[in-house]
Amino acid sequence: MSSVARTFGSPQPDRLPAWSRDGAEVASDFSVTPSTGLDPSEAARRRAETGPNRLAEAKPLPSWVMFLRQFASPLLIILIAGSMVSALTGHRVDAVAILAIAIFNAFVTHWQEHKAAQSLAALRRMSAPWACVRRGGRPVEIPAADIVPGDILIVKAGDILAADIRFLVASRVQVNESTLTGESEPVDKQADPIPGEDVALADRSNMGLMSTQVTGGSGEGIVVGTGMDTEVGRIADLMTAAKEPKTPLQLKIGVLSRVLVVAALIVVAIVIGVGVINGMGTSEMLNTAISLSVAAIPEGLPTVVTIVLTLGARNMAASNALARRLSSVETLGSTSVICTDKTGTLTQNQMQVMRCWVAGKRWDVTGEGFYPEGAFVDAAGTAAEIDTEPDLREMLSVSALCNDAQLVEADGRPAILGNPTEGALVVAAAKVGISRQKMLEAKVQILRRFPFDATRKMMSVVMRFPDGRTVLGIKGAPDVLLSRSSHLRIAGETLEMAPAHRDAVEAVIASFASEGLRTLAVAIRDLSAKEPDQGNPEKKLVLLGIYGIMDPPRAEVPGAVAEARRAGIRTVMITGDHAVTARAIAGQIGIRTGTAQTVHKGVELDLMSDENLTSVVRHAAVFARVTPEHKLRIVRALQRNGEVTAMTGDGVNDAPALRAADIGVAMGLSGTQVGKDSAALVLLDDNFATIVTAVREGRRIYDNLLKFIRQELTANVAEVTTILFAFLLMGANPLLPVTPLMILWVNLVSDGLPALTLGFEAAEPDLMSRPPRPRNEDFFAAGMKERILIRGTLVGLLTFYVFRVFLEQGATLDHARTAAFMTLIFAQIWHVFDARTTTTLFRKSPLGNRTLLGAVAASILLSLLATYTGAGHVVLGTASLPLPHLVGTFFLASLPTLLLSGIKEVFGVTWL
Ligand code: ATP
């Protein structure tokens, strides 16, 4: 700390550490006034001097090392072995060509992986942390990397501390420092100096350390260390760049590639064995062995899977869904339940007080949005004169004081800084001229604050009035406050709460809630008179009144809920709000709450065993008055039923549920850093509809990956069977129908190119009307295996047949091979039009995917060049085919696809 402090403050070599000095002294060391923070230009100057506030990462491996690593793949080893064998058996052109292809392939794969890594890094940067600092007298949100020593960092529950700070204000701040001190319980923070220079890290209760989590309260402090000049920076080994874990599909593809390599080696052993017994020439035999191994391995598969997933993640980010892991792109496609918060995700979070009940009287509140204009109108239509309504005045005053929100102007319109529920109360009070500012100017003091917490469901402040009274002001969920209230304010008098009063209040709550309004109660307690249980003042309250606050559903949500239902995905609302409000809003957006069994309250969950909950979550549609802790139980119960669960959350306490869910979804705008760090998906617009969009995209990407896998593997099967048919059906001295280089050409160029563009296929029409894909479903399921084997074998048979007929008709070997080569190419091109749909090519316009058409055109052109140019003849061993032969192979090659898809259409054989 001290080195940086010296740069900005007055140098004092023997200065004491920040924790042992008074806050004001530390502020002067860093040349900052806490109430205004640094001047933006001074902050910029310091930023240039200290560099970004980031822990240094280990340098990534140099590019050439990454390139050389490609050569450890089984494919490249086989290709290089093939090239060496070709060289030894005198096929020099083949040897050079295979080696060139191997190097080219390594280069392309390396380049694609590099691009994919860059895209991922860009996505990660989008979720980089932000922090709130005071600069130029105002709180501003800045990227955490731009924090400088001397900044005043404003922190609240849910933040991950972005730098080392010395607390100046700490209101019930608790920090989990387990990553640095090993202490697993959160520790309390305070702002007073701690004497002594040798204070252990864990005992520096007025310091906040970078990368630790604020789990409760709020406060602010001076940044005393950034980047590597922090406690974590000092002890951290250089952080290694986070490595993206492989997705289930990538792992399966990896296994498949290895299985295919082993299978190829076994077939090669058999071929050599049989060849030796039959007295086949060594050169032929080795050539066959190379062809087989090259044919059996789907070269592009692993890379393309990564690329398609990365492209998918990029598309999703463009529609406001930031996938923090590639595997979530995949898992999203099989989501079967979406558990979502209500406020802000399903609703607009544009809170407005519509009704108010105070001292037995109901008021309707007029006005628009956050404009502080409007009135409190009673049943007779008379607007309230605030000076003649002391109860209303008291309720609005307490609401404005027990409040952290601010009414500001943004773009010429009123806007709320802070919590929208509190903002609605600020606006309501402002309509009759009551504001916190005015009260503070009139010498009302706030002595203590107990911030809102979703588990307690209330917030309170201790206030001192100019007349000397000390009063606790409290607002929160009405059922919670009602259960803590012993009295009620009626017509300026404080009456003991009789059962009839309680019933009346409950009726008001129910009537507001049934309109879909959020309800909030306000209560006070006079603390001036000393009473025995002063330790916990949040009871024996005097209830002042109830608000009914409107928070309309987002317009796009009903459509998204309906779309999810058609796609077999259940939407479950999990809210801290009142059950009746929750049910009303659920009804408005189309979440079905037909029976009482579908709405459950948090208190019921407390009484339920895990087994009971497991059966309850089968039909539940709404959970109301839940705490974040319930969310974890709900996720686990759903998972026990085999559901793939997406769960939204924003606060610190939501983190365990977000981590446990298959897809934890955090809020990008209103969520906490801890929430975002725990989630797999971050919604940049906090909108439920975005989750459904992401699911749709996840399904499309998975569909397209399957299409790509089908196209690639069909080519591999076709190539292997072509060679095997020759080997089995041509007697003792079989000839190879296609050379190893021709096979490589098909895999990497003529088939590989169009196959790649399957990633760009638009969504299938039934994409969101079929049930979710079961978790861990094998990609060979649903007829895929049969389709690949049958179609591949038929193409192999046809290719061999063409080769044989040409030979029998007296064609030269090169000529017959070229005819077989073109048959294979054309057959795969016909097949790609079938592979692009889960139905058949007869049902999808061939013009739908422009990129595919371009790739097919390029593939045909390149293959014609390979056939009709001297270079092609030398390298690939092709011969110029007469035009009728070329046209003939084109139409013959359509047979496997047209025949099999025809049968599929006519007889409805789905697996074909
Ligand atoms: P969701 O869980 O869907 O986001 P929610 O915002 O209603 O819904 P919580 O934030 O847990 O859930 O709030 C629960 C209840 O606490 C609210 O219904 C309201 O009565 C009360 N409440 C909300 N915000 C505040 C606040 N700032 N101060 C006091 N009480 C509040």
Short mmCIF file of N, CA and C and ligand atoms in Angstrom, two decimals, residues 340-347 349 351 402-404 419-423 425 450-460 474-481 518-521 549 551 573-578 581 623 625-628 631 648 650 654, ligand 1:
data_model
loop_
_atom_site.label_atom_id
_atom_site.label_comp_id
_atom_site.label_asym_id
_atom_site.label_seq_id
_atom_site.Cartn_x
_atom_site.Cartn_y
_atom_site.Cartn_z
N THR A 340 -37.96 -18.69 -12.44
CA THR A 340 -37.60 -17.29 -12.61
C THR A 340 -38.12 -16.41 -11.48
N ASP A 341 -37.34 -15.39 -11.15
CA ASP A 341 -37.80 -14.34 -10.23
C ASP A 341 -38.93 -13.60 -10.91
N LYS A 342 -39.67 -12.87 -10.13
CA LYS A 342 -40.74 -12.08 -10.74
C LYS A 342 -40.26 -10.67 -11.03
N THR A 343 -39.80 -9.99 -9.96
CA THR A 343 -39.59 -8.56 -10.06
C THR A 343 -38.41 -8.24 -10.98
N GLY A 344 -38.71 -7.51 -12.05
CA GLY A 344 -37.66 -7.08 -12.95
C GLY A 344 -37.37 -8.06 -14.06
N THR A 345 -37.68 -9.35 -13.85
CA THR A 345 -37.40 -10.35 -14.88
C THR A 345 -38.68 -10.60 -15.67
N LEU A 346 -39.77 -10.86 -14.94
CA LEU A 346 -41.08 -11.02 -15.59
C LEU A 346 -41.78 -9.66 -15.67
N THR A 347 -41.44 -8.77 -14.72
CA THR A 347 -42.10 -7.46 -14.71
C THR A 347 -41.11 -6.37 -15.09
N ASN A 349 -40.20 -3.65 -13.50
CA ASN A 349 -39.48 -2.97 -12.41
C ASN A 349 -39.70 -1.46 -12.47
N MET A 351 -41.78 0.60 -10.79
CA MET A 351 -42.73 0.61 -9.68
C MET A 351 -43.47 1.95 -9.56
N CYS A 402 -36.73 5.95 5.47
CA CYS A 402 -36.25 4.57 5.51
C CYS A 402 -36.07 4.14 4.05
N ASN A 403 -35.12 4.76 3.38
CA ASN A 403 -35.09 4.68 1.93
C ASN A 403 -33.72 5.09 1.42
N ASP A 404 -33.18 4.37 0.44
CA ASP A 404 -31.88 4.75 -0.13
C ASP A 404 -31.98 5.24 -1.56
N ASN A 419 -33.00 1.20 -5.62
CA ASN A 419 -34.05 0.19 -5.67
C ASN A 419 -35.39 0.77 -6.14
N PRO A 420 -35.99 0.20 -7.20
CA PRO A 420 -37.23 0.77 -7.75
C PRO A 420 -38.40 0.78 -6.76
N THR A 421 -38.48 -0.24 -5.88
CA THR A 421 -39.58 -0.23 -4.90
C THR A 421 -39.44 1.01 -4.02
N GLU A 422 -38.22 1.28 -3.58
CA GLU A 422 -38.00 2.45 -2.75
C GLU A 422 -38.21 3.73 -3.55
N GLY A 423 -37.82 3.66 -4.83
CA GLY A 423 -38.02 4.82 -5.71
C GLY A 423 -39.50 5.19 -5.78
N LEU A 425 -41.69 4.88 -3.55
CA LEU A 425 -42.09 5.56 -2.31
C LEU A 425 -41.59 7.01 -2.31
N PHE A 450 -30.46 -0.38 8.85
CA PHE A 450 -30.39 -1.84 8.72
C PHE A 450 -30.91 -2.14 7.32
N PRO A 451 -30.04 -2.40 6.34
CA PRO A 451 -30.46 -2.45 4.94
C PRO A 451 -31.46 -3.57 4.65
N PHE A 452 -32.14 -3.45 3.51
CA PHE A 452 -33.09 -4.49 3.08
C PHE A 452 -32.34 -5.78 2.80
N ASP A 453 -32.99 -6.85 3.15
CA ASP A 453 -32.38 -8.15 2.93
C ASP A 453 -33.51 -9.10 2.58
N ALA A 454 -33.32 -9.86 1.49
CA ALA A 454 -34.42 -10.68 0.96
C ALA A 454 -34.83 -11.78 1.94
N THR A 455 -33.98 -12.12 2.88
CA THR A 455 -34.37 -13.14 3.85
C THR A 455 -35.24 -12.53 4.95
N ARG A 456 -34.83 -11.32 5.43
CA ARG A 456 -35.63 -10.66 6.46
C ARG A 456 -36.87 -9.98 5.88
N LYS A 457 -36.76 -9.61 4.60
CA LYS A 457 -37.84 -8.95 3.88
C LYS A 457 -38.24 -7.61 4.50
N MET A 458 -37.30 -6.92 5.09
CA MET A 458 -37.62 -5.59 5.62
C MET A 458 -36.34 -4.76 5.72
N MET A 459 -36.56 -3.45 5.93
CA MET A 459 -35.44 -2.52 6.10
C MET A 459 -35.84 -1.54 7.20
N SER A 460 -34.87 -1.11 8.01
CA SER A 460 -35.25 -0.14 9.03
C SER A 460 -34.14 0.89 9.24
N ILE A 474 -39.58 1.55 9.91
CA ILE A 474 -39.35 0.24 9.28
C ILE A 474 -40.35 0.03 8.16
N LYS A 475 -39.87 -0.56 7.06
CA LYS A 475 -40.80 -0.91 6.00
C LYS A 475 -40.45 -2.31 5.51
N GLY A 476 -41.46 -3.04 5.06
CA GLY A 476 -41.16 -4.40 4.61
C GLY A 476 -42.40 -5.16 4.22
N ALA A 477 -42.24 -6.46 4.00
CA ALA A 477 -43.36 -7.29 3.58
C ALA A 477 -44.46 -7.21 4.64
N PRO A 478 -45.72 -6.92 4.25
CA PRO A 478 -46.77 -6.67 5.23
C PRO A 478 -46.98 -7.83 6.20
N ASP A 479 -46.94 -9.07 5.71
CA ASP A 479 -47.16 -10.19 6.63
C ASP A 479 -46.07 -10.23 7.70
N VAL A 480 -44.84 -9.88 7.30
CA VAL A 480 -43.74 -9.89 8.27
C VAL A 480 -43.94 -8.78 9.31
N LEU A 481 -44.26 -7.57 8.83
CA LEU A 481 -44.43 -6.46 9.78
C LEU A 481 -45.67 -6.66 10.65
N ARG A 518 -47.86 -5.14 -5.71
CA ARG A 518 -46.91 -5.51 -4.65
C ARG A 518 -47.34 -4.79 -3.39
N THR A 519 -47.27 -5.45 -2.28
CA THR A 519 -47.70 -4.78 -1.06
C THR A 519 -46.49 -4.54 -0.16
N LEU A 520 -46.56 -3.44 0.55
CA LEU A 520 -45.46 -3.06 1.43
C LEU A 520 -46.07 -2.36 2.64
N ALA A 521 -45.59 -2.72 3.83
CA ALA A 521 -46.14 -2.10 5.03
C ALA A 521 -45.11 -1.15 5.62
N ILE A 549 -48.33 -1.38 -4.72
CA ILE A 549 -47.40 -0.84 -5.74
C ILE A 549 -47.54 -1.63 -7.04
N ASP A 551 -46.40 -3.00 -10.60
CA ASP A 551 -45.19 -3.31 -11.37
C ASP A 551 -45.65 -4.14 -12.55
N MET A 573 -42.55 -19.54 -11.34
CA MET A 573 -42.21 -18.24 -10.74
C MET A 573 -41.77 -18.46 -9.29
N ILE A 574 -40.61 -17.93 -8.95
CA ILE A 574 -40.15 -18.05 -7.57
C ILE A 574 -39.92 -16.63 -7.07
N THR A 575 -40.77 -16.19 -6.16
CA THR A 575 -40.70 -14.78 -5.80
C THR A 575 -40.75 -14.57 -4.30
N GLY A 576 -40.17 -13.47 -3.88
CA GLY A 576 -40.23 -13.09 -2.47
C GLY A 576 -41.55 -12.40 -2.17
N ASP A 577 -42.31 -12.11 -3.23
CA ASP A 577 -43.53 -11.32 -3.06
C ASP A 577 -44.67 -12.16 -2.47
N HIS A 578 -45.75 -11.47 -2.15
CA HIS A 578 -46.94 -12.06 -1.54
C HIS A 578 -47.58 -13.08 -2.49
N THR A 581 -50.36 -11.67 -4.83
CA THR A 581 -49.78 -10.84 -5.89
C THR A 581 -49.14 -11.74 -6.94
N PHE A 623 -43.95 -20.20 -6.51
CA PHE A 623 -43.51 -20.24 -5.11
C PHE A 623 -43.45 -18.79 -4.64
N ARG A 625 -43.26 -15.73 -1.36
CA ARG A 625 -42.69 -15.48 -0.05
C ARG A 625 -41.56 -16.46 0.28
N VAL A 626 -40.77 -16.75 -0.73
CA VAL A 626 -39.64 -17.65 -0.48
C VAL A 626 -38.41 -16.82 -0.17
N THR A 627 -37.45 -17.43 0.46
CA THR A 627 -36.16 -16.79 0.68
C THR A 627 -35.19 -17.44 -0.30
N PRO A 628 -34.05 -16.80 -0.55
CA PRO A 628 -33.09 -17.38 -1.50
C PRO A 628 -32.69 -18.81 -1.11
N LYS A 631 -34.60 -21.51 -2.76
CA LYS A 631 -34.34 -21.75 -4.18
C LYS A 631 -33.46 -22.98 -4.39
N THR A 648 -33.02 -18.33 -12.20
CA THR A 648 -32.50 -16.96 -12.17
C THR A 648 -32.21 -16.53 -10.74
N ASP A 650 -30.23 -12.94 -8.39
CA ASP A 650 -29.39 -11.75 -8.49
C ASP A 650 -28.55 -11.47 -7.25
N ASP A 654 -28.41 -15.91 -3.55
CA ASP A 654 -28.85 -16.75 -4.66
C ASP A 654 -27.71 -17.60 -5.22
P1 ATP B 1 -38.62 -11.44 -6.71
O1 ATP B 1 -38.14 -12.39 -5.66
O2 ATP B 1 -39.45 -12.08 -7.73
O3 ATP B 1 -37.57 -10.55 -7.27
P2 ATP B 1 -39.56 -9.48 -4.84
O4 ATP B 1 -38.75 -8.31 -5.26
O5 ATP B 1 -40.95 -9.20 -4.43
O6 ATP B 1 -39.72 -10.54 -5.96
P3 ATP B 1 -37.90 -9.65 -2.59
O7 ATP B 1 -36.96 -8.66 -3.18
O8 ATP B 1 -37.39 -10.82 -1.84
O9 ATP B 1 -38.82 -10.24 -3.70
O10 ATP B 1 -38.92 -8.85 -1.68
C1 ATP B 1 -39.81 -9.52 -0.83
C2 ATP B 1 -40.75 -8.53 -0.20
O11 ATP B 1 -40.01 -7.63 0.61
C3 ATP B 1 -41.52 -7.65 -1.17
O12 ATP B 1 -42.74 -8.25 -1.54
C4 ATP B 1 -41.76 -6.39 -0.37
O13 ATP B 1 -42.92 -6.50 0.43
C5 ATP B 1 -40.56 -6.34 0.54
N1 ATP B 1 -39.56 -5.41 0.02
C6 ATP B 1 -39.01 -5.40 -1.22
N2 ATP B 1 -38.10 -4.43 -1.35
C7 ATP B 1 -38.04 -3.80 -0.15
C8 ATP B 1 -37.27 -2.71 0.38
N3 ATP B 1 -36.38 -2.06 -0.34
N4 ATP B 1 -37.49 -2.35 1.65
C9 ATP B 1 -38.38 -3.00 2.42
N5 ATP B 1 -39.13 -4.02 1.98
C10 ATP B 1 -38.98 -4.42 0.72
#
